[in-house]
PDB file of C-alpha atoms in Angstrom:
ATOM      1  CA  GLY F   1       6.834  27.301  28.837  1.00 72.00           C
ATOM      2  CA  ASN F   2       3.528  26.984  27.237  1.00 92.00           C
ATOM      3  CA  ILE F   3       0.920  28.876  25.002  1.00 94.00           C
ATOM      4  CA  LYS F   4      -2.595  28.991  26.359  1.00 95.00           C
ATOM      5  CA  VAL F   5      -4.869  28.281  23.404  1.00 95.00           C
ATOM      6  CA  ARG F   6      -8.779  29.117  24.227  1.00 93.00           C
ATOM      7  CA  VAL F   7     -10.927  27.058  21.844  1.00 91.00           C
ATOM      8  CA  LEU F   8     -14.235  28.904  21.297  1.00 88.00           C
ATOM      9  CA  ASN F   9     -17.117  28.217  19.286  1.00 80.00           C
ATOM     10  CA  LEU F  10     -18.803  30.682  16.981  1.00 72.00           C
ATOM     11  CA  ALA F  11     -20.918  31.988  19.538  1.00 73.00           C
ATOM     12  CA  GLY F  12     -17.835  33.037  21.472  1.00 79.00           C
ATOM     13  CA  SER F  13     -18.630  30.187  24.463  1.00 83.00           C
ATOM     14  CA  GLU F  14     -15.321  28.675  25.739  1.00 87.00           C
ATOM     15  CA  MET F  15     -15.118  25.273  24.640  1.00 86.00           C
ATOM     16  CA  ALA F  16     -11.861  23.856  26.572  1.00 89.00           C
ATOM     17  CA  GLU F  17      -8.325  25.441  27.320  1.00 93.00           C
ATOM     18  CA  LEU F  18      -5.189  23.946  26.115  1.00 94.00           C
ATOM     19  CA  LEU F  19      -1.588  24.340  27.052  1.00 94.00           C
ATOM     20  CA  VAL F  20       0.680  23.469  24.042  1.00 95.00           C
ATOM     21  CA  SER F  21       4.308  23.683  23.002  1.00 93.00           C
ATOM     22  CA  GLY F  22       5.151  26.112  20.175  1.00 92.00           C
ATOM     23  CA  LYS F  23       5.900  23.022  18.156  1.00 93.00           C
ATOM     24  CA  THR F  24       2.114  21.714  18.365  1.00 94.00           C
ATOM     25  CA  SER F  25       0.790  21.285  15.126  1.00 94.00           C
ATOM     26  CA  VAL F  26      -2.864  22.804  14.477  1.00 92.00           C
ATOM     27  CA  LYS F  27      -4.123  18.927  13.924  1.00 90.00           C
ATOM     28  CA  GLU F  28      -2.502  17.769  17.507  1.00 92.00           C
ATOM     29  CA  ILE F  29      -4.540  21.132  18.852  1.00 93.00           C
ATOM     30  CA  LYS F  30      -7.275  19.058  17.564  1.00 89.00           C
ATOM     31  CA  ARG F  31      -6.578  15.882  18.136  1.00 88.00           C
ATOM     32  CA  LYS F  32      -6.399  17.162  21.922  1.00 91.00           C
ATOM     33  CA  LEU F  33      -9.542  19.324  21.613  1.00 90.00           C
ATOM     34  CA  GLU F  34     -11.251  16.272  21.067  1.00 85.00           C
ATOM     35  CA  GLN F  35      -9.821  14.064  23.593  1.00 88.00           C
ATOM     36  CA  ARG F  36     -10.832  16.631  26.169  1.00 88.00           C
ATOM     37  CA  LEU F  37     -14.337  16.829  24.981  1.00 84.00           C
ATOM     38  CA  LYS F  38     -14.451  12.872  24.824  1.00 83.00           C
ATOM     39  CA  GLU F  39     -13.438  13.266  29.057  1.00 85.00           C
ATOM     40  CA  GLU F  40     -16.238  15.696  29.578  1.00 83.00           C
ATOM     41  CA  GLN F  41     -18.774  13.346  27.872  1.00 76.00           C
ATOM     42  CA  LYS F  42     -19.228  15.960  25.271  1.00 72.00           C
ATOM     43  CA  PHE F  43     -19.050  14.153  21.514  1.00 63.00           C
ATOM     44  CA  PHE F  44     -18.049  16.459  19.340  1.00 67.00           C
ATOM     45  CA  PRO F  45     -16.562  15.989  15.426  1.00 67.00           C
ATOM     46  CA  VAL F  46     -13.837  17.924  15.892  1.00 72.00           C
ATOM     47  CA  CYS F  47     -11.778  16.291  13.171  1.00 66.00           C
ATOM     48  CA  LEU F  48     -14.764  17.542  11.246  1.00 65.00           C
ATOM     49  CA  GLN F  49     -14.267  21.285  11.861  1.00 78.00           C
ATOM     50  CA  ASP F  50     -11.711  24.205  10.894  1.00 83.00           C
ATOM     51  CA  LEU F  51      -9.922  26.529  13.332  1.00 88.00           C
ATOM     52  CA  SER F  52      -9.571  29.964  12.652  1.00 90.00           C
ATOM     53  CA  CYS F  53      -7.893  32.790  14.501  1.00 90.00           C
ATOM     54  CA  GLY F  54      -8.982  36.478  13.969  1.00 83.00           C
ATOM     55  CA  ASP F  55      -9.462  36.304   9.925  1.00 82.00           C
ATOM     56  CA  GLN F  56      -7.070  33.137   9.270  1.00 87.00           C
ATOM     57  CA  LYS F  57      -8.032  29.843   8.835  1.00 88.00           C
ATOM     58  CA  LEU F  58      -5.494  27.593  10.597  1.00 90.00           C
ATOM     59  CA  GLU F  59      -3.993  24.591   8.329  1.00 90.00           C
ATOM     60  CA  ASP F  60      -3.599  21.494  10.087  1.00 87.00           C
ATOM     61  CA  ALA F  61       0.009  21.221   9.218  1.00 90.00           C
ATOM     62  CA  SER F  62       0.635  24.699  10.743  1.00 92.00           C
ATOM     63  CA  SER F  63       2.603  24.880  14.235  1.00 94.00           C
ATOM     64  CA  CYS F  64       1.937  27.619  16.931  1.00 94.00           C
ATOM     65  CA  GLU F  65       5.536  28.769  16.228  1.00 94.00           C
ATOM     66  CA  SER F  66       4.841  29.070  12.061  1.00 94.00           C
ATOM     67  CA  LEU F  67       1.912  31.160  13.410  1.00 94.00           C
ATOM     68  CA  SER F  68       3.821  33.192  15.895  1.00 93.00           C
ATOM     69  CA  TRP F  69       2.683  32.416  18.897  1.00 94.00           C
ATOM     70  CA  LYS F  70       5.131  32.139  21.297  1.00 92.00           C
ATOM     71  CA  ASP F  71       5.328  31.092  25.180  1.00 92.00           C
ATOM     72  CA  GLY F  72       3.198  32.736  27.254  1.00 93.00           C
ATOM     73  CA  ASP F  73       0.834  34.024  24.910  1.00 94.00           C
ATOM     74  CA  ASP F  74      -2.668  33.694  25.226  1.00 94.00           C
ATOM     75  CA  VAL F  75      -4.299  32.769  22.450  1.00 94.00           C
ATOM     76  CA  SER F  76      -8.355  32.624  21.340  1.00 94.00           C
ATOM     77  CA  ILE F  77      -9.150  30.335  18.166  1.00 93.00           C
ATOM     78  CA  TYR F  78     -12.620  29.724  16.760  1.00 90.00           C
ATOM     79  CA  LEU F  79     -13.815  26.290  16.022  1.00 84.00           C
ATOM     80  CA  THR F  80     -15.964  27.272  12.637  1.00 82.00           C
ATOM     81  CA  ARG F  81     -17.616  24.375  10.216  1.00 73.00           C
ATOM     82  CA  SER F  82     -15.596  22.951   7.806  1.00 74.00           C
ATOM     83  CA  SER F  83     -17.308  22.811   4.098  1.00 79.00           C
ATOM     84  CA  VAL F  84     -17.143  20.231   1.553  1.00 86.00           C
ATOM     85  CA  ASP F  85     -16.061  21.026  -1.913  1.00 88.00           C
ATOM     86  CA  MET F  86     -18.834  20.059  -3.744  1.00 90.00           C
ATOM     87  CA  GLU F  87     -17.549  20.878  -7.062  1.00 92.00           C
ATOM     88  CA  LYS F  88     -14.847  18.829  -6.976  1.00 92.00           C
ATOM     89  CA  CYS F  89     -16.177  15.954  -5.394  1.00 93.00           C
ATOM     90  CA  LEU F  90     -19.097  16.147  -8.322  1.00 94.00           C
ATOM     91  CA  SER F  91     -16.314  16.792 -11.052  1.00 93.00           C
ATOM     92  CA  ILE F  92     -14.340  13.176  -9.514  1.00 92.00           C
ATOM     93  CA  LEU F  93     -17.812  11.768  -9.570  1.00 94.00           C
ATOM     94  CA  TRP F  94     -19.001  12.425 -12.987  1.00 93.00           C
ATOM     95  CA  SER F  95     -15.056  12.323 -14.788  1.00 91.00           C
ATOM     96  CA  ALA F  96     -14.689   9.643 -17.417  1.00 76.00           C
ATOM     97  CA  GLU F  97     -12.406   7.640 -15.465  1.00 82.00           C
ATOM     98  CA  SER F  98     -14.946   7.073 -12.495  1.00 76.00           C
ATOM     99  CA  ARG F  99     -17.375   5.437 -14.880  1.00 78.00           C
ATOM    100  CA  SER F 100     -14.531   2.575 -15.090  1.00 76.00           C
ATOM    101  CA  LYS F 101     -13.601   2.586 -11.701  1.00 83.00           C
ATOM    102  CA  ALA F 102     -14.355   3.261  -8.410  1.00 83.00           C
ATOM    103  CA  ALA F 103     -13.651   7.419  -7.488  1.00 81.00           C
ATOM    104  CA  ALA F 104     -11.199   8.470  -5.486  1.00 82.00           C
ATOM    105  CA  LEU F 105     -13.032  11.027  -2.865  1.00 89.00           C
ATOM    106  CA  ASP F 106     -11.109  11.691   0.259  1.00 86.00           C
ATOM    107  CA  PHE F 107     -12.029  10.022   3.034  1.00 86.00           C
ATOM    108  CA  HIS F 108     -12.202  13.373   5.130  1.00 81.00           C
ATOM    109  CA  GLU F 109     -14.407  14.907   2.205  1.00 87.00           C
ATOM    110  CA  ILE F 110     -16.834  11.813   2.634  1.00 91.00           C
ATOM    111  CA  GLU F 111     -16.800  11.864   6.501  1.00 86.00           C
ATOM    112  CA  LYS F 112     -18.163  15.910   6.318  1.00 85.00           C
ATOM    113  CA  LEU F 113     -20.410  15.096   3.269  1.00 90.00           C
ATOM    114  CA  CYS F 114     -22.273  12.535   5.969  1.00 89.00           C
ATOM    115  CA  ALA F 115     -22.247  15.408   8.693  1.00 82.00           C
ATOM    116  CA  MET F 116     -23.779  17.818   6.666  1.00 84.00           C
ATOM    117  CA  CYS F 117     -26.478  15.241   5.548  1.00 89.00           C
ATOM    118  CA  GLU F 118     -27.141  13.795   8.974  1.00 86.00           C
ATOM    119  CA  GLU F 119     -27.964  17.604   9.770  1.00 80.00           C
ATOM    120  CA  ILE F 120     -30.442  17.968   7.101  1.00 87.00           C
ATOM    121  CA  PHE F 121     -32.055  14.676   7.748  1.00 89.00           C
ATOM    122  CA  GLN F 122     -32.477  15.377  11.407  1.00 85.00           C
ATOM    123  CA  ARG F 123     -34.340  18.691  10.780  1.00 85.00           C
ATOM    124  CA  GLU F 124     -36.549  16.774   7.913  1.00 89.00           C
ATOM    125  CA  PRO F 125     -39.723  15.097   9.616  1.00 90.00           C
ATOM    126  CA  MET F 126     -39.799  11.268   9.146  1.00 90.00           C
ATOM    127  CA  LEU F 127     -43.307  11.642   7.181  1.00 92.00           C
ATOM    128  CA  LEU F 128     -42.488  13.603   4.115  1.00 89.00           C
ATOM    129  CA  GLU F 129     -44.920  15.481   2.624  1.00 90.00           C
ATOM    130  CA  THR F 130     -44.342  16.457  -1.139  1.00 90.00           C
ATOM    131  CA  SER F 131     -46.442  17.185  -4.345  1.00 90.00           C
ATOM    132  CA  GLY F 132     -45.424  16.512  -7.597  1.00 88.00           C
ATOM    133  CA  PRO F 133     -44.025  17.045 -10.429  1.00 93.00           C
ATOM    134  CA  LEU F 134     -41.696  14.634  -8.812  1.00 94.00           C
ATOM    135  CA  THR F 135     -39.364  11.340 -10.703  1.00 96.00           C
ATOM    136  CA  VAL F 136     -40.051   8.417  -7.766  1.00 96.00           C
ATOM    137  CA  VAL F 137     -36.732   6.250  -8.253  1.00 96.00           C
ATOM    138  CA  GLY F 138     -36.858   2.359  -6.644  1.00 92.00           C
ATOM    139  CA  ASN F 139     -33.861   0.648  -5.873  1.00 93.00           C
ATOM    140  CA  ILE F 140     -30.244   1.647  -7.183  1.00 94.00           C
ATOM    141  CA  HIS F 141     -28.481  -0.740  -4.921  1.00 95.00           C
ATOM    142  CA  GLY F 142     -24.750   0.717  -5.408  1.00 93.00           C
ATOM    143  CA  HIS F 143     -24.878   0.333  -9.385  1.00 94.00           C
ATOM    144  CA  PHE F 144     -23.624   3.755 -10.042  1.00 94.00           C
ATOM    145  CA  GLU F 145     -23.211   4.001 -13.676  1.00 93.00           C
ATOM    146  CA  GLN F 146     -27.303   3.461 -13.722  1.00 95.00           C
ATOM    147  CA  LEU F 147     -27.604   6.551 -11.405  1.00 96.00           C
ATOM    148  CA  LEU F 148     -25.404   8.641 -13.743  1.00 95.00           C
ATOM    149  CA  LYS F 149     -27.439   7.332 -16.692  1.00 95.00           C
ATOM    150  CA  LEU F 150     -30.703   8.578 -15.047  1.00 96.00           C
ATOM    151  CA  PHE F 151     -29.361  12.021 -14.208  1.00 97.00           C
ATOM    152  CA  GLU F 152     -28.225  12.177 -17.687  1.00 96.00           C
ATOM    153  CA  HIS F 153     -31.440  11.156 -18.766  1.00 96.00           C
ATOM    154  CA  PHE F 154     -33.973  13.330 -16.549  1.00 96.00           C
ATOM    155  CA  GLY F 155     -31.464  15.866 -15.564  1.00 96.00           C
ATOM    156  CA  THR F 156     -29.840  16.574 -12.012  1.00 96.00           C
ATOM    157  CA  PRO F 157     -31.504  17.533  -9.056  1.00 96.00           C
ATOM    158  CA  GLU F 158     -30.663  20.857 -10.010  1.00 93.00           C
ATOM    159  CA  LYS F 159     -33.168  20.824 -12.644  1.00 94.00           C
ATOM    160  CA  ARG F 160     -35.455  18.178 -11.494  1.00 95.00           C
ATOM    161  CA  ARG F 161     -37.079  16.645  -8.126  1.00 96.00           C
ATOM    162  CA  TYR F 162     -36.526  13.145  -7.162  1.00 97.00           C
ATOM    163  CA  LEU F 163     -37.955  10.901  -4.254  1.00 96.00           C
ATOM    164  CA  PHE F 164     -35.799   8.119  -3.994  1.00 96.00           C
ATOM    165  CA  LEU F 165     -37.580   4.971  -2.132  1.00 94.00           C
ATOM    166  CA  GLY F 166     -34.626   3.745  -0.658  1.00 89.00           C
ATOM    167  CA  GLY F 167     -32.442   0.579  -1.381  1.00 92.00           C
ATOM    168  CA  TYR F 168     -29.061   2.659  -2.310  1.00 93.00           C
ATOM    169  CA  VAL F 169     -26.091   0.518  -1.781  1.00 93.00           C
ATOM    170  CA  ASN F 170     -25.293  -3.171  -1.764  1.00 91.00           C
ATOM    171  CA  LYS F 171     -25.185  -5.708  -5.002  1.00 88.00           C
ATOM    172  CA  GLY F 172     -23.575  -3.510  -6.949  1.00 83.00           C
ATOM    173  CA  SER F 173     -20.145  -2.928  -6.548  1.00 87.00           C
ATOM    174  CA  ARG F 174     -20.342   1.105  -6.278  1.00 93.00           C
ATOM    175  CA  SER F 175     -22.295   1.144  -3.472  1.00 94.00           C
ATOM    176  CA  LEU F 176     -19.858   4.285  -1.927  1.00 94.00           C
ATOM    177  CA  ASP F 177     -19.779   6.416  -5.130  1.00 95.00           C
ATOM    178  CA  THR F 178     -23.927   6.207  -5.253  1.00 96.00           C
ATOM    179  CA  ILE F 179     -24.360   6.996  -2.021  1.00 96.00           C
ATOM    180  CA  CYS F 180     -21.677   9.483  -2.085  1.00 96.00           C
ATOM    181  CA  LEU F 181     -23.340  11.144  -5.361  1.00 97.00           C
ATOM    182  CA  LEU F 182     -26.844  11.343  -3.781  1.00 97.00           C
ATOM    183  CA  PHE F 183     -25.587  13.037  -0.683  1.00 96.00           C
ATOM    184  CA  LEU F 184     -23.880  15.560  -2.512  1.00 96.00           C
ATOM    185  CA  TYR F 185     -27.083  16.076  -4.225  1.00 96.00           C
ATOM    186  CA  LYS F 186     -28.958  16.546  -1.081  1.00 94.00           C
ATOM    187  CA  ALA F 187     -26.706  18.593   0.369  1.00 91.00           C
ATOM    188  CA  GLN F 188     -27.010  21.279  -2.645  1.00 92.00           C
ATOM    189  CA  GLN F 189     -30.454  20.461  -3.245  1.00 92.00           C
ATOM    190  CA  PRO F 190     -32.251  19.270   0.029  1.00 92.00           C
ATOM    191  CA  GLU F 191     -35.820  19.920  -1.411  1.00 92.00           C
ATOM    192  CA  ASN F 192     -35.181  18.492  -4.825  1.00 94.00           C
ATOM    193  CA  LEU F 193     -33.779  14.980  -3.645  1.00 95.00           C
ATOM    194  CA  LEU F 194     -36.059  13.272  -1.062  1.00 95.00           C
ATOM    195  CA  LEU F 195     -34.344  10.173   0.570  1.00 94.00           C
TER     196      LEU F 195
END
């Protein structure tokens, strides 16, 4: 026997129907869904999404059995946008420990952050028209400590508007931390941080 799992988007449209066993984990359901969507030429970042059933968020480690789904059941689950824990990520990047060595942001948090910023960038026009007051910043080139000092001196994008002209990464040893901090503030304050 199998469990029929219908995966719906938030609008209620069916994205796929999967047959799974009771031992199948939510993570495995995501993997099967992503594989099915690829076969149908629908490229969708399932790994960046959460699944929910009713009001319950489904944890990746949960199995169908642990969710009380039984053979013969017909279950509908919803694919929802997974969010980045902004405060946790900012706290890690601003910590004293991360000033001396590369921060340890979770890979999946970085993936979700990139997807969030991609959506923001796609909504923005190619030619940004803005007005002052505005702090214009040139090349950062992955010099994370300099970026932190800049925000300490002038204020974070929550308090001040910035236009970064480019040259965000390379040369410096902390390019990943640099772009992650910029993306976190872009996701939080899209109008106050222009990239």
